[in-house]
Amino acid sequence: MKKRLFGAILSAALSITVATPAFAEIIWTADKLPAGYTTNEVENKTFDLNSGGITQKSTYTCFIKDMYGNFMKNATFAGGMTTNAEGVVVRPNGEVVSYGSEEKFWQQLNSTIGQVIEQPAWHQDSAKSLDENGISNYWYGTSDKGGYYTSHWAWLTVAPNGTDNGQKYAYCFNEYGYLYTNTITPDGYQVNGLGQLMLDGKVKTKDPDAITPWHGYVSFSIGYLVYDQETSEQHKNDRTDPFF
């Protein structure tokens, strides 16, 4: 329960039995390259197990790593969340996310019980282009906490355009929390104009009400997407402790 509060859901490794695996041989055209890359060099990177939000256990301080394990300092993320010169997360309201101890963290959490909590939803950043080299201006989260996902895949029921047909779709967010669309993600998957995972040219869906493995198809670091229910539990859960 505590780890989920920091987005540290442990998950299985990639299935290699379904078509369109990660690290596939992909030739990007210039207009589809991920931002910051000029070749297919990203496919040869080793993706870090602790990308996205992580917490320093000794002080309950939150940091953000990019998909290669680098701490992101002095960075601005989707929804107004930032990190300071030390890499500590600062929420859009100015709150520095460092509690000092586990006890103080739970005290803070308990103090919010009974308050009206904003539900996460899709947002658009009007200062960004709708599509820039395969990265859109869509992000998912709340106005008080900013984007929920950085360097992560997330299985969500509501699409960026508001469509909700009761199915879950996998969406991939870059290191700043913006949605990949009409491109190939850094770990080698195709996503359509809504940012939805496609396998063999078809949009991949999951029934939220169906019996699912322990991970429940929720959130996975880039490079560790689980999308095959039949084989996902055959993979060893070898991700390191997200608390450091």
mmCIF file of C-alpha atoms in Angstrom:
data_model
loop_
_atom_site.group_PDB
_atom_site.id
_atom_site.type_symbol
_atom_site.label_atom_id
_atom_site.label_comp_id
_atom_site.label_asym_id
_atom_site.label_seq_id
_atom_site.Cartn_x
_atom_site.Cartn_y
_atom_site.Cartn_z
ATOM 1 C CA MET A 1 0.000 0.000 0.000
ATOM 2 C CA LYS A 2 2.744 2.443 0.957
ATOM 3 C CA LYS A 3 4.781 1.766 -2.158
ATOM 4 C CA ARG A 4 1.792 2.292 -4.430
ATOM 5 C CA LEU A 5 1.464 5.807 -3.055
ATOM 6 C CA PHE A 6 4.765 6.609 -4.701
ATOM 7 C CA GLY A 7 3.992 4.808 -7.947
ATOM 8 C CA ALA A 8 6.380 1.997 -7.080
ATOM 9 C CA ILE A 9 4.269 -0.869 -8.305
ATOM 10 C CA LEU A 10 6.503 -3.848 -8.931
ATOM 11 C CA SER A 11 5.828 -5.555 -12.246
ATOM 12 C CA ALA A 12 6.869 -8.372 -14.517
ATOM 13 C CA ALA A 13 9.395 -8.050 -17.325
ATOM 14 C CA LEU A 14 8.530 -7.904 -21.009
ATOM 15 C CA SER A 15 6.803 -10.847 -22.615
ATOM 16 C CA ILE A 16 8.845 -12.064 -25.579
ATOM 17 C CA THR A 17 6.228 -14.369 -27.036
ATOM 18 C CA VAL A 18 3.855 -11.810 -28.508
ATOM 19 C CA ALA A 19 4.525 -10.071 -31.808
ATOM 20 C CA THR A 20 6.106 -6.611 -31.912
ATOM 21 C CA PRO A 21 8.493 -7.130 -28.982
ATOM 22 C CA ALA A 22 10.499 -4.335 -27.399
ATOM 23 C CA PHE A 23 13.888 -3.555 -28.948
ATOM 24 C CA ALA A 24 12.592 -4.654 -32.361
ATOM 25 C CA GLU A 25 14.491 -3.557 -35.451
ATOM 26 C CA ILE A 26 12.800 -0.268 -36.206
ATOM 27 C CA ILE A 27 13.830 2.424 -38.656
ATOM 28 C CA TRP A 28 12.468 5.797 -37.614
ATOM 29 C CA THR A 29 11.764 8.513 -40.125
ATOM 30 C CA ALA A 30 13.021 11.958 -39.174
ATOM 31 C CA ASP A 31 9.570 13.182 -38.152
ATOM 32 C CA LYS A 32 8.953 10.202 -35.831
ATOM 33 C CA LEU A 33 12.182 10.226 -33.839
ATOM 34 C CA PRO A 34 11.783 10.679 -30.075
ATOM 35 C CA ALA A 35 12.804 14.164 -28.989
ATOM 36 C CA GLY A 36 16.546 14.501 -28.529
ATOM 37 C CA TYR A 37 17.551 11.612 -30.791
ATOM 38 C CA THR A 38 18.871 11.683 -34.335
ATOM 39 C CA THR A 39 19.441 7.937 -34.868
ATOM 40 C CA ASN A 40 18.172 4.641 -33.506
ATOM 41 C CA GLU A 41 20.699 4.883 -30.663
ATOM 42 C CA VAL A 42 17.893 4.749 -28.090
ATOM 43 C CA GLU A 43 17.216 1.106 -28.965
ATOM 44 C CA ASN A 44 20.668 0.121 -27.758
ATOM 45 C CA LYS A 45 20.253 1.668 -24.316
ATOM 46 C CA THR A 46 19.806 -0.365 -21.159
ATOM 47 C CA PHE A 47 16.591 0.799 -19.547
ATOM 48 C CA ASP A 48 16.721 1.423 -15.815
ATOM 49 C CA LEU A 49 14.415 -0.489 -13.481
ATOM 50 C CA ASN A 50 13.737 2.535 -11.310
ATOM 51 C CA SER A 51 12.708 5.144 -13.856
ATOM 52 C CA GLY A 52 10.011 7.602 -12.897
ATOM 53 C CA GLY A 53 9.162 8.557 -9.335
ATOM 54 C CA ILE A 54 11.250 6.984 -6.586
ATOM 55 C CA THR A 55 11.606 7.621 -2.857
ATOM 56 C CA GLN A 56 14.610 7.816 -0.592
ATOM 57 C CA LYS A 57 13.566 5.536 2.234
ATOM 58 C CA SER A 58 15.681 7.099 4.975
ATOM 59 C CA THR A 59 14.095 10.537 4.605
ATOM 60 C CA TYR A 60 10.955 9.800 2.583
ATOM 61 C CA THR A 61 12.118 12.266 -0.052
ATOM 62 C CA CYS A 62 10.847 11.933 -3.629
ATOM 63 C CA PHE A 63 13.011 12.118 -6.742
ATOM 64 C CA ILE A 64 12.484 11.399 -10.453
ATOM 65 C CA LYS A 65 14.770 9.386 -12.719
ATOM 66 C CA ASP A 66 14.696 9.337 -16.492
ATOM 67 C CA MET A 67 14.408 6.043 -18.348
ATOM 68 C CA TYR A 68 18.164 5.482 -18.129
ATOM 69 C CA GLY A 69 18.395 5.938 -14.365
ATOM 70 C CA ASN A 70 19.628 9.535 -14.320
ATOM 71 C CA PHE A 71 18.277 11.831 -11.601
ATOM 72 C CA MET A 72 16.410 14.732 -13.186
ATOM 73 C CA LYS A 73 17.425 17.996 -11.516
ATOM 74 C CA ASN A 74 16.114 21.514 -12.155
ATOM 75 C CA ALA A 75 13.496 19.996 -14.451
ATOM 76 C CA THR A 76 9.921 21.009 -15.195
ATOM 77 C CA PHE A 77 7.331 18.303 -15.791
ATOM 78 C CA ALA A 78 3.828 18.066 -17.207
ATOM 79 C CA GLY A 79 1.284 19.774 -14.995
ATOM 80 C CA GLY A 80 3.767 22.101 -13.317
ATOM 81 C CA MET A 81 5.644 19.658 -11.106
ATOM 82 C CA THR A 82 9.371 20.432 -10.874
ATOM 83 C CA THR A 83 12.583 19.192 -9.292
ATOM 84 C CA ASN A 84 15.075 21.458 -7.542
ATOM 85 C CA ALA A 85 18.876 21.566 -7.795
ATOM 86 C CA GLU A 86 19.120 18.465 -5.602
ATOM 87 C CA GLY A 87 16.539 16.624 -7.682
ATOM 88 C CA VAL A 88 13.846 16.721 -4.997
ATOM 89 C CA VAL A 89 10.263 16.815 -6.310
ATOM 90 C CA VAL A 90 8.325 20.054 -5.845
ATOM 91 C CA ARG A 91 4.585 19.957 -6.469
ATOM 92 C CA PRO A 92 2.805 22.676 -8.492
ATOM 93 C CA ASN A 93 1.629 24.311 -5.238
ATOM 94 C CA GLY A 94 5.240 24.694 -4.074
ATOM 95 C CA GLU A 95 5.253 21.790 -1.619
ATOM 96 C CA VAL A 96 8.660 20.100 -1.421
ATOM 97 C CA VAL A 97 8.001 16.359 -1.302
ATOM 98 C CA SER A 98 10.284 15.450 1.554
ATOM 99 C CA TYR A 99 8.702 14.230 4.792
ATOM 100 C CA GLY A 100 11.817 13.513 6.820
ATOM 101 C CA SER A 101 10.619 10.155 8.088
ATOM 102 C CA GLU A 102 8.023 7.470 7.481
ATOM 103 C CA GLU A 103 6.164 8.579 10.585
ATOM 104 C CA LYS A 104 5.817 12.139 9.342
ATOM 105 C CA PHE A 105 4.724 10.872 5.949
ATOM 106 C CA TRP A 106 1.836 8.948 7.483
ATOM 107 C CA GLN A 107 0.957 11.915 9.673
ATOM 108 C CA GLN A 108 0.692 14.061 6.565
ATOM 109 C CA LEU A 109 -1.372 11.434 4.778
ATOM 110 C CA ASN A 110 -3.761 11.017 7.689
ATOM 111 C CA SER A 111 -4.254 14.777 7.904
ATOM 112 C CA THR A 112 -5.783 14.727 4.418
ATOM 113 C CA ILE A 113 -8.383 12.060 5.224
ATOM 114 C CA GLY A 114 -11.864 13.406 4.625
ATOM 115 C CA GLN A 115 -10.719 16.119 2.245
ATOM 116 C CA VAL A 116 -12.111 16.317 -1.276
ATOM 117 C CA ILE A 117 -9.452 14.809 -3.516
ATOM 118 C CA GLU A 118 -9.162 15.723 -7.193
ATOM 119 C CA GLN A 119 -9.402 12.691 -9.441
ATOM 120 C CA PRO A 120 -6.691 12.203 -12.080
ATOM 121 C CA ALA A 121 -7.705 13.014 -15.643
ATOM 122 C CA TRP A 122 -6.263 13.916 -19.045
ATOM 123 C CA HIS A 123 -5.019 17.472 -19.588
ATOM 124 C CA GLN A 124 -3.416 19.386 -22.434
ATOM 125 C CA ASP A 125 -0.514 21.814 -22.180
ATOM 126 C CA SER A 126 -1.494 24.810 -24.297
ATOM 127 C CA ALA A 127 2.131 25.979 -24.396
ATOM 128 C CA LYS A 128 3.200 22.855 -26.290
ATOM 129 C CA SER A 129 2.487 21.563 -29.770
ATOM 130 C CA LEU A 130 -0.114 18.839 -30.236
ATOM 131 C CA ASP A 131 2.614 16.683 -31.789
ATOM 132 C CA GLU A 132 6.339 17.319 -31.779
ATOM 133 C CA ASN A 133 8.394 14.394 -33.075
ATOM 134 C CA GLY A 134 5.891 11.917 -31.685
ATOM 135 C CA ILE A 135 5.408 13.599 -28.309
ATOM 136 C CA SER A 136 2.040 15.235 -27.687
ATOM 137 C CA ASN A 137 0.926 17.908 -25.230
ATOM 138 C CA TYR A 138 -1.325 15.467 -23.359
ATOM 139 C CA TRP A 139 -0.544 14.492 -19.777
ATOM 140 C CA TYR A 140 -2.429 12.563 -17.103
ATOM 141 C CA GLY A 141 -2.743 13.644 -13.491
ATOM 142 C CA THR A 142 -4.130 16.404 -11.263
ATOM 143 C CA SER A 143 -3.630 20.146 -10.958
ATOM 144 C CA ASP A 144 -2.253 19.895 -7.422
ATOM 145 C CA LYS A 145 0.254 17.095 -8.039
ATOM 146 C CA GLY A 146 0.961 17.397 -11.746
ATOM 147 C CA GLY A 147 1.524 14.472 -14.094
ATOM 148 C CA TYR A 148 1.248 11.005 -12.575
ATOM 149 C CA TYR A 149 3.509 9.169 -15.021
ATOM 150 C CA THR A 150 7.094 9.881 -16.115
ATOM 151 C CA SER A 151 9.051 7.371 -18.225
ATOM 152 C CA HIS A 152 6.150 4.992 -17.740
ATOM 153 C CA TRP A 153 3.463 2.973 -19.442
ATOM 154 C CA ALA A 154 0.007 3.120 -17.889
ATOM 155 C CA TRP A 155 -3.104 1.040 -18.571
ATOM 156 C CA LEU A 156 -6.056 3.458 -18.475
ATOM 157 C CA THR A 157 -9.745 3.207 -19.363
ATOM 158 C CA VAL A 158 -10.324 6.783 -20.521
ATOM 159 C CA ALA A 159 -8.669 7.960 -23.744
ATOM 160 C CA PRO A 160 -7.154 11.455 -24.187
ATOM 161 C CA ASN A 161 -10.203 12.474 -26.244
ATOM 162 C CA GLY A 162 -12.545 11.455 -23.418
ATOM 163 C CA THR A 163 -13.680 8.163 -24.961
ATOM 164 C CA ASP A 164 -14.432 5.424 -22.447
ATOM 165 C CA ASN A 165 -15.699 2.105 -23.832
ATOM 166 C CA GLY A 166 -14.924 0.100 -20.709
ATOM 167 C CA GLN A 167 -11.630 -1.303 -21.997
ATOM 168 C CA LYS A 168 -8.105 -0.591 -20.790
ATOM 169 C CA TYR A 169 -5.497 0.764 -23.205
ATOM 170 C CA ALA A 170 -1.745 1.100 -22.674
ATOM 171 C CA TYR A 171 -0.322 4.633 -22.947
ATOM 172 C CA CYS A 172 3.355 5.602 -22.816
ATOM 173 C CA PHE A 173 4.597 8.837 -21.211
ATOM 174 C CA ASN A 174 8.026 10.381 -21.734
ATOM 175 C CA GLU A 175 10.434 11.445 -18.988
ATOM 176 C CA TYR A 176 8.565 14.745 -18.564
ATOM 177 C CA GLY A 177 5.139 13.135 -18.365
ATOM 178 C CA TYR A 178 3.879 13.828 -21.897
ATOM 179 C CA LEU A 179 2.134 11.197 -23.999
ATOM 180 C CA TYR A 180 3.798 9.571 -27.018
ATOM 181 C CA THR A 181 1.486 9.587 -30.073
ATOM 182 C CA ASN A 182 1.808 8.399 -33.692
ATOM 183 C CA THR A 183 5.311 7.100 -33.108
ATOM 184 C CA ILE A 184 7.512 4.285 -31.901
ATOM 185 C CA THR A 185 8.163 4.428 -28.155
ATOM 186 C CA PRO A 186 11.754 4.256 -26.838
ATOM 187 C CA ASP A 187 11.300 0.567 -26.006
ATOM 188 C CA GLY A 188 10.152 -0.253 -29.527
ATOM 189 C CA TYR A 189 6.348 -0.249 -29.504
ATOM 190 C CA GLN A 190 3.971 1.386 -31.961
ATOM 191 C CA VAL A 191 1.340 3.792 -30.606
ATOM 192 C CA ASN A 192 -1.488 5.378 -32.594
ATOM 193 C CA GLY A 193 -2.825 8.938 -32.747
ATOM 194 C CA LEU A 194 -4.391 8.571 -29.303
ATOM 195 C CA GLY A 195 -1.193 7.144 -27.870
ATOM 196 C CA GLN A 196 -2.622 3.619 -27.566
ATOM 197 C CA LEU A 197 -0.394 0.557 -27.825
ATOM 198 C CA MET A 198 -0.683 -1.335 -31.111
ATOM 199 C CA LEU A 199 0.450 -4.914 -31.742
ATOM 200 C CA ASP A 200 0.452 -6.325 -35.279
ATOM 201 C CA GLY A 201 -1.309 -3.191 -36.468
ATOM 202 C CA LYS A 202 -4.205 -3.561 -34.018
ATOM 203 C CA VAL A 203 -4.950 -1.598 -30.865
ATOM 204 C CA LYS A 204 -4.294 -3.721 -27.784
ATOM 205 C CA THR A 205 -7.049 -3.728 -25.156
ATOM 206 C CA LYS A 206 -7.659 -5.327 -21.779
ATOM 207 C CA ASP A 207 -10.963 -6.003 -20.037
ATOM 208 C CA PRO A 208 -10.725 -4.367 -16.580
ATOM 209 C CA ASP A 209 -13.303 -6.816 -15.198
ATOM 210 C CA ALA A 210 -11.509 -9.940 -16.374
ATOM 211 C CA ILE A 211 -9.355 -11.932 -13.986
ATOM 212 C CA THR A 212 -5.866 -10.469 -14.249
ATOM 213 C CA PRO A 213 -2.433 -11.379 -12.903
ATOM 214 C CA TRP A 214 -1.214 -9.846 -9.669
ATOM 215 C CA HIS A 215 0.038 -6.678 -11.358
ATOM 216 C CA GLY A 216 -3.418 -5.868 -12.700
ATOM 217 C CA TYR A 217 -2.094 -4.061 -15.791
ATOM 218 C CA VAL A 218 -1.500 -0.748 -14.079
ATOM 219 C CA SER A 219 1.851 1.016 -14.503
ATOM 220 C CA PHE A 220 5.213 -0.154 -15.854
ATOM 221 C CA SER A 221 8.549 1.545 -16.457
ATOM 222 C CA ILE A 222 9.504 2.108 -20.086
ATOM 223 C CA GLY A 223 11.247 -1.071 -21.163
ATOM 224 C CA TYR A 224 9.184 -3.299 -18.847
ATOM 225 C CA LEU A 225 5.668 -3.191 -20.268
ATOM 226 C CA VAL A 226 3.454 -6.200 -19.515
ATOM 227 C CA TYR A 227 0.808 -6.767 -22.164
ATOM 228 C CA ASP A 228 0.333 -10.546 -22.393
ATOM 229 C CA GLN A 229 -1.789 -12.126 -19.668
ATOM 230 C CA GLU A 230 -0.928 -15.694 -20.619
ATOM 231 C CA THR A 231 2.818 -15.371 -20.151
ATOM 232 C CA SER A 232 3.419 -12.375 -17.889
ATOM 233 C CA GLU A 233 3.570 -14.377 -14.661
ATOM 234 C CA GLN A 234 6.232 -16.653 -16.122
ATOM 235 C CA HIS A 235 8.713 -13.792 -15.837
ATOM 236 C CA LYS A 236 10.755 -13.393 -12.687
ATOM 237 C CA ASN A 237 10.003 -10.225 -10.759
ATOM 238 C CA ASP A 238 13.626 -9.104 -10.742
ATOM 239 C CA ARG A 239 13.174 -5.389 -10.327
ATOM 240 C CA THR A 240 15.236 -3.871 -7.561
ATOM 241 C CA ASP A 241 13.726 -2.217 -4.505
ATOM 242 C CA PRO A 242 12.429 1.190 -5.675
ATOM 243 C CA PHE A 243 13.320 2.647 -2.261
ATOM 244 C CA PHE A 244 16.997 3.493 -2.068
#
